[in-house]
mmCIF file of C-alpha atoms and ligand atoms in Angstrom:
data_model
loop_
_atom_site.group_PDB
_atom_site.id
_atom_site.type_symbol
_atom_site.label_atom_id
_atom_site.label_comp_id
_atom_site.label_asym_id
_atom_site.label_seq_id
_atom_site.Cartn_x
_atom_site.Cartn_y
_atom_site.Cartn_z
ATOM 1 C CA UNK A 1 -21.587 2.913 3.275
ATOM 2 C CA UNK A 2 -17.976 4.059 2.013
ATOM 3 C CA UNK A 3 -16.036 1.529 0.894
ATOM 4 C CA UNK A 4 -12.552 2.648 0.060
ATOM 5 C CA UNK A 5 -9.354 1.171 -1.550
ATOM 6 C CA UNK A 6 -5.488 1.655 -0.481
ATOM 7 C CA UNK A 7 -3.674 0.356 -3.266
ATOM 8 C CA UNK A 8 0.076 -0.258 -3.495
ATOM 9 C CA UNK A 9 3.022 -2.733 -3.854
ATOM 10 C CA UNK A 10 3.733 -3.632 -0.105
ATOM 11 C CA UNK A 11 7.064 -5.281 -0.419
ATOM 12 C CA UNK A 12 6.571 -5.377 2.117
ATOM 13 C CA UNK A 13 4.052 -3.024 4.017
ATOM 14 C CA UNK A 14 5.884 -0.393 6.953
ATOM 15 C CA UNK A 15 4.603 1.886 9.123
ATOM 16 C CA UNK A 16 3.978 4.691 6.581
ATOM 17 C CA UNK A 17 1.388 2.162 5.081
ATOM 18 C CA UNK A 18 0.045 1.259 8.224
ATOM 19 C CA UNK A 19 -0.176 5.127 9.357
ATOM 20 C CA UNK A 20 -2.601 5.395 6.290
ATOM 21 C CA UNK A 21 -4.356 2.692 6.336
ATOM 22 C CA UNK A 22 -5.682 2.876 10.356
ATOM 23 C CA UNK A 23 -6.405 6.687 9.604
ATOM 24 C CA UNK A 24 -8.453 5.442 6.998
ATOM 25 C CA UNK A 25 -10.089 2.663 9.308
ATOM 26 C CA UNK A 26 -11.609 5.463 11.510
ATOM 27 C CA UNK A 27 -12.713 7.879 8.206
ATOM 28 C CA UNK A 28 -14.348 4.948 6.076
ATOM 29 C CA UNK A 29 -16.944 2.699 6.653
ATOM 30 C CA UNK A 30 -14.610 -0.483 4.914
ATOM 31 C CA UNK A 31 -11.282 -0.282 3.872
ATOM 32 C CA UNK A 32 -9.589 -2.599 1.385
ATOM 33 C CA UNK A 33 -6.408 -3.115 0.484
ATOM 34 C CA UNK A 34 -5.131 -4.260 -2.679
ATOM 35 C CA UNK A 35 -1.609 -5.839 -3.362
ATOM 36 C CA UNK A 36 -1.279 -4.845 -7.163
ATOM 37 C CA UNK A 37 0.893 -7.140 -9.127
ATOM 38 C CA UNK A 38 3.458 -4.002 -10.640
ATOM 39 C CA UNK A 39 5.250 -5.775 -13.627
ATOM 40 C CA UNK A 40 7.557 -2.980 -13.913
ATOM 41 C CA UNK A 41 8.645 -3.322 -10.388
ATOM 42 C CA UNK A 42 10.655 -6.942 -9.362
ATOM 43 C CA UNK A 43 9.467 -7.939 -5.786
ATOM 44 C CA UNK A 44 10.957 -9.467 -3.415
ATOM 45 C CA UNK A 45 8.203 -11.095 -1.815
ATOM 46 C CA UNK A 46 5.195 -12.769 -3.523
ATOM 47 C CA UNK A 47 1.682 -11.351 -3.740
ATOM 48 C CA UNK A 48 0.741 -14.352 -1.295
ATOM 49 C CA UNK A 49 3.527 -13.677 1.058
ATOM 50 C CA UNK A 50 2.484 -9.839 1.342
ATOM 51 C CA UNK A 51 -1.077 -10.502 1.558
ATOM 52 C CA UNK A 52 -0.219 -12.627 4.432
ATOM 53 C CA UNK A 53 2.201 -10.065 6.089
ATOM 54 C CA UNK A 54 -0.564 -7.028 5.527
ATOM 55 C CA UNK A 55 -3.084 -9.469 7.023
ATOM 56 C CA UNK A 56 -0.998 -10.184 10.497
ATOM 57 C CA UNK A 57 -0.365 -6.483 10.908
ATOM 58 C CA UNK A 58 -3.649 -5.179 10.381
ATOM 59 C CA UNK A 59 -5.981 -7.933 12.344
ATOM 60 C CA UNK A 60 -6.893 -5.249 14.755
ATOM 61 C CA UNK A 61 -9.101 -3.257 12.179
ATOM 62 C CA UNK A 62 -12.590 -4.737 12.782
ATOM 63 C CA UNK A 63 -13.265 -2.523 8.305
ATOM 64 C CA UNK A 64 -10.043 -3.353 6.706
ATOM 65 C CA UNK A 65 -9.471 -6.790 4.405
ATOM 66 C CA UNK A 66 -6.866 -7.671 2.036
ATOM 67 C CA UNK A 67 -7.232 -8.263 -1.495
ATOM 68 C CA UNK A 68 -4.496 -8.706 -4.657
ATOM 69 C CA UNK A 69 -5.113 -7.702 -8.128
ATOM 70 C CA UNK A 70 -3.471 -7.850 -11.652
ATOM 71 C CA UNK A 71 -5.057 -5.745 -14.150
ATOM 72 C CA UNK A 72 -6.455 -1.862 -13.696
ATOM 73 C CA UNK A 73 -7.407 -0.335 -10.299
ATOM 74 C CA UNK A 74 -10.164 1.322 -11.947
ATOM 75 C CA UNK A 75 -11.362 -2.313 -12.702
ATOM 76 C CA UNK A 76 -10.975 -3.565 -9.280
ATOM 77 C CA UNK A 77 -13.020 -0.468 -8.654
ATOM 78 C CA UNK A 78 -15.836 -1.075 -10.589
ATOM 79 C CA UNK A 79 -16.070 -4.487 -9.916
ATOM 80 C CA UNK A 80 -15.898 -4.261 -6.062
ATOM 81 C CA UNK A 81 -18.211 -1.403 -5.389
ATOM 82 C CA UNK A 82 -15.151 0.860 -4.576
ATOM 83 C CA UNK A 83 -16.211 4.719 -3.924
ATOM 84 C CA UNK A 84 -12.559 6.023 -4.395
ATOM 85 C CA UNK A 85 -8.873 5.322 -4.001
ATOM 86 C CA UNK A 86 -7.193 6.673 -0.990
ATOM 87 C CA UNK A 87 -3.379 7.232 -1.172
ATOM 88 C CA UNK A 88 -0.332 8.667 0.923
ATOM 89 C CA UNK A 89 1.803 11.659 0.027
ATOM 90 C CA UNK A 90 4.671 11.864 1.535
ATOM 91 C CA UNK A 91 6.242 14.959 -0.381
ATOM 92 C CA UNK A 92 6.438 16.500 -3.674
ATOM 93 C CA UNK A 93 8.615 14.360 -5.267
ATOM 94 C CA UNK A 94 4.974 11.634 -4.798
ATOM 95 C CA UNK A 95 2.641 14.266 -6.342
ATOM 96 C CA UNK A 96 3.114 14.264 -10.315
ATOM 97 C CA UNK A 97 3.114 10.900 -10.195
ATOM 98 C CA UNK A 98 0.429 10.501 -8.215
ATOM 99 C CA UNK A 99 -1.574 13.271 -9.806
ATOM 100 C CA UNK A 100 -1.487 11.680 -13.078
ATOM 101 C CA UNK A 101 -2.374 8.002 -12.105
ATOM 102 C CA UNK A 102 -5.407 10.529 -10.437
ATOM 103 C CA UNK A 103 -6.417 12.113 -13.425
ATOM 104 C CA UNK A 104 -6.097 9.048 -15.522
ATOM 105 C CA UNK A 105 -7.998 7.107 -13.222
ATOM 106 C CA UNK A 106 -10.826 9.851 -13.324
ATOM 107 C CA UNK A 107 -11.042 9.887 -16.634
ATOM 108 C CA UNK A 108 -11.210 5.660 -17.264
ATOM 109 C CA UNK A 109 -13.571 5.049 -15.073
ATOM 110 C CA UNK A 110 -14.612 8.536 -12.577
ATOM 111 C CA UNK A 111 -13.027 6.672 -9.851
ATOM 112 C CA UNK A 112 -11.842 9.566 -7.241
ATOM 113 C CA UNK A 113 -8.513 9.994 -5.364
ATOM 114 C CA UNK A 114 -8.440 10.984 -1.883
ATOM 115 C CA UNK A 115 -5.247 11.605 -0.740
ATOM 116 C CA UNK A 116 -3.632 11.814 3.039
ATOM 117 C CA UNK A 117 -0.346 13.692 4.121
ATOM 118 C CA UNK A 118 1.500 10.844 5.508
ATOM 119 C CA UNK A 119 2.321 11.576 9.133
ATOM 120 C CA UNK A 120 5.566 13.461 9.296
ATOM 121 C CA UNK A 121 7.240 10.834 11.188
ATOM 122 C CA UNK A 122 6.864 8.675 7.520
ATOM 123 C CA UNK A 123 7.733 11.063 5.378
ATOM 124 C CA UNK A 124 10.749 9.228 4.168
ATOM 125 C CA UNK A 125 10.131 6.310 4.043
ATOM 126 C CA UNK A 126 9.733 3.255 1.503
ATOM 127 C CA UNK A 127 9.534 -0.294 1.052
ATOM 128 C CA UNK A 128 12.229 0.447 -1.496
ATOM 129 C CA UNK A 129 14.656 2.385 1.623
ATOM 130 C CA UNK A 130 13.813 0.017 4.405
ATOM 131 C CA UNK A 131 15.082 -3.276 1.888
ATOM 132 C CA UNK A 132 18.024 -1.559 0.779
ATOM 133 C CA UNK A 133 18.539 -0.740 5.010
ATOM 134 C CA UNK A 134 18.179 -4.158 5.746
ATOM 135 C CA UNK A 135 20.173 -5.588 2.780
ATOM 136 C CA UNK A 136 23.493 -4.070 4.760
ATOM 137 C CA UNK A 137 22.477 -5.460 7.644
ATOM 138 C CA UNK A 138 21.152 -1.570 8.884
ATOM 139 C CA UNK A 139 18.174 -1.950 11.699
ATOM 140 C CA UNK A 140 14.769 -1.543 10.490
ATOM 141 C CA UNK A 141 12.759 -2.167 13.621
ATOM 142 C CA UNK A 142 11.217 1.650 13.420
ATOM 143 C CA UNK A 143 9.893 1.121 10.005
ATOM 144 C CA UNK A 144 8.435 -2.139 9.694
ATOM 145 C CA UNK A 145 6.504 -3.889 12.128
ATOM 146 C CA UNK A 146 8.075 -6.639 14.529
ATOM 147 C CA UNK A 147 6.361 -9.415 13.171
ATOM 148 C CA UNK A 148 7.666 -8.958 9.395
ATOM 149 C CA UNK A 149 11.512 -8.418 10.748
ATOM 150 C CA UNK A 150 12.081 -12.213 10.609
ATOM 151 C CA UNK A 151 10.835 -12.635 7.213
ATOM 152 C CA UNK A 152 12.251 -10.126 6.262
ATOM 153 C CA UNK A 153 16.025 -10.944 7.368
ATOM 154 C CA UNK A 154 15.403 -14.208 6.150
ATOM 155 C CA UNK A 155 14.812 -13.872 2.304
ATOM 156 C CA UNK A 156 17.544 -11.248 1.893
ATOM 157 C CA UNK A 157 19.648 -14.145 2.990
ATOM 158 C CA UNK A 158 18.565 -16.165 0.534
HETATM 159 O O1 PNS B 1 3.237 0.967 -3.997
HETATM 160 P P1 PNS B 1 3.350 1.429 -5.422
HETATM 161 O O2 PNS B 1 4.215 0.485 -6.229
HETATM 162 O O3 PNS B 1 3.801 2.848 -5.523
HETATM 163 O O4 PNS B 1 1.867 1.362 -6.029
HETATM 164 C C1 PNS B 1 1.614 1.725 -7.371
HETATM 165 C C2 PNS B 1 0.300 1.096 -7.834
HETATM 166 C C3 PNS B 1 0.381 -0.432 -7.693
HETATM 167 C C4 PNS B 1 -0.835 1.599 -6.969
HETATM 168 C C5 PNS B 1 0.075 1.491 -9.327
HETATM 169 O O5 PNS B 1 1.180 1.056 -10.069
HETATM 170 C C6 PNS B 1 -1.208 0.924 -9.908
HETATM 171 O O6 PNS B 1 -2.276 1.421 -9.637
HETATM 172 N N1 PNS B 1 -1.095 -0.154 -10.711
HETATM 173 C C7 PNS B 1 -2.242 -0.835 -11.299
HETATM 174 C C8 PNS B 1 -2.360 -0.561 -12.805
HETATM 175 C C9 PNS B 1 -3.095 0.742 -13.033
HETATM 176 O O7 PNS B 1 -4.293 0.809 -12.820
HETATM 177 N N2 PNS B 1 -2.356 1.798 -13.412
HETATM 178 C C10 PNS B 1 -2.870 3.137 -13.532
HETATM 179 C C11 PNS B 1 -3.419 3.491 -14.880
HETATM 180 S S1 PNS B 1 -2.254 3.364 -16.173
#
């Protein structure tokens, strides 16, 4: 049995995510993913609040649960039985960062990285861009999914 983990912010999730996440649904025997708490990043949404969100958009995947996490993914690793991180490039301006998070991961605790080519259509996009959209008011309806536009709306007005 595989048990995999797609790690990442999520603030909030979009369809680039989600495009990784089903494709590793069908691949793995269990997926989880893990909201990590990034202290060098401010969120906009609590871990709570984006575990909830990730939850409601991915109810349909009989293998995949939610988790959050504070400390090292290789810990989370260890301690959940996790056979390897799997992760979404998008281009090359993802791969020496995520090359080195790879290698350092490796080396802590032999934990693999698998990583996907995010679906063309997702290429460009972010958490980061699809805030920054919505912040001006810009549509965002082809990036996140329907059910997270409310929220969404909603605390940039606050
Ligand atoms: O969605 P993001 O913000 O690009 O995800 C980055 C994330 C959360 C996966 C990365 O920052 C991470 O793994 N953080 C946990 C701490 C850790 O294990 N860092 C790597 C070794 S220094």
């Amino acid at each position: 049995m595989k048990h995999v983990l797609c790690p990442g912010s999520f603030d909030p999730i979009t369809f680039g995510h989600l495009d990784i996440i089903e494709r590793a649904s069908t691949l793995f025997d269990r997926v989880t993913i893990a909201v990590l708490v990034n202290k060098t990043k401010k969120s906009l949404f609590t871990v709570e609040e984006r575990m909830e969100m990730i939850s409601e958009v991915t109810r349909q995947y009989p293998n995949v649960t939610v988790d959050s996490w504070s400390g090292l993914l290789v810990d989370y690793c260890k301690a959940n039985g996790v056979d390897a991180i799997v992760k979404g490039l998008r281009a090359v301006t993802d791969f020496d960062y995520e090359l080195q998070m790879s290698q350092i991961n490796l080396q802590l605790q032999g934990i693999e990285t698998l990583f996907m080519s995010t679906a063309p259509a997702h290429s460009f996009l972010s958490s980061s861009l699809v805030k920054e959209i919505a912040s001006h008011g810009g549509d965002v309806s082809s990036y996140i999914p329907a059910p997270l536009l409310g929220r969404l709306s909603k605390r940039l007005a606050e």
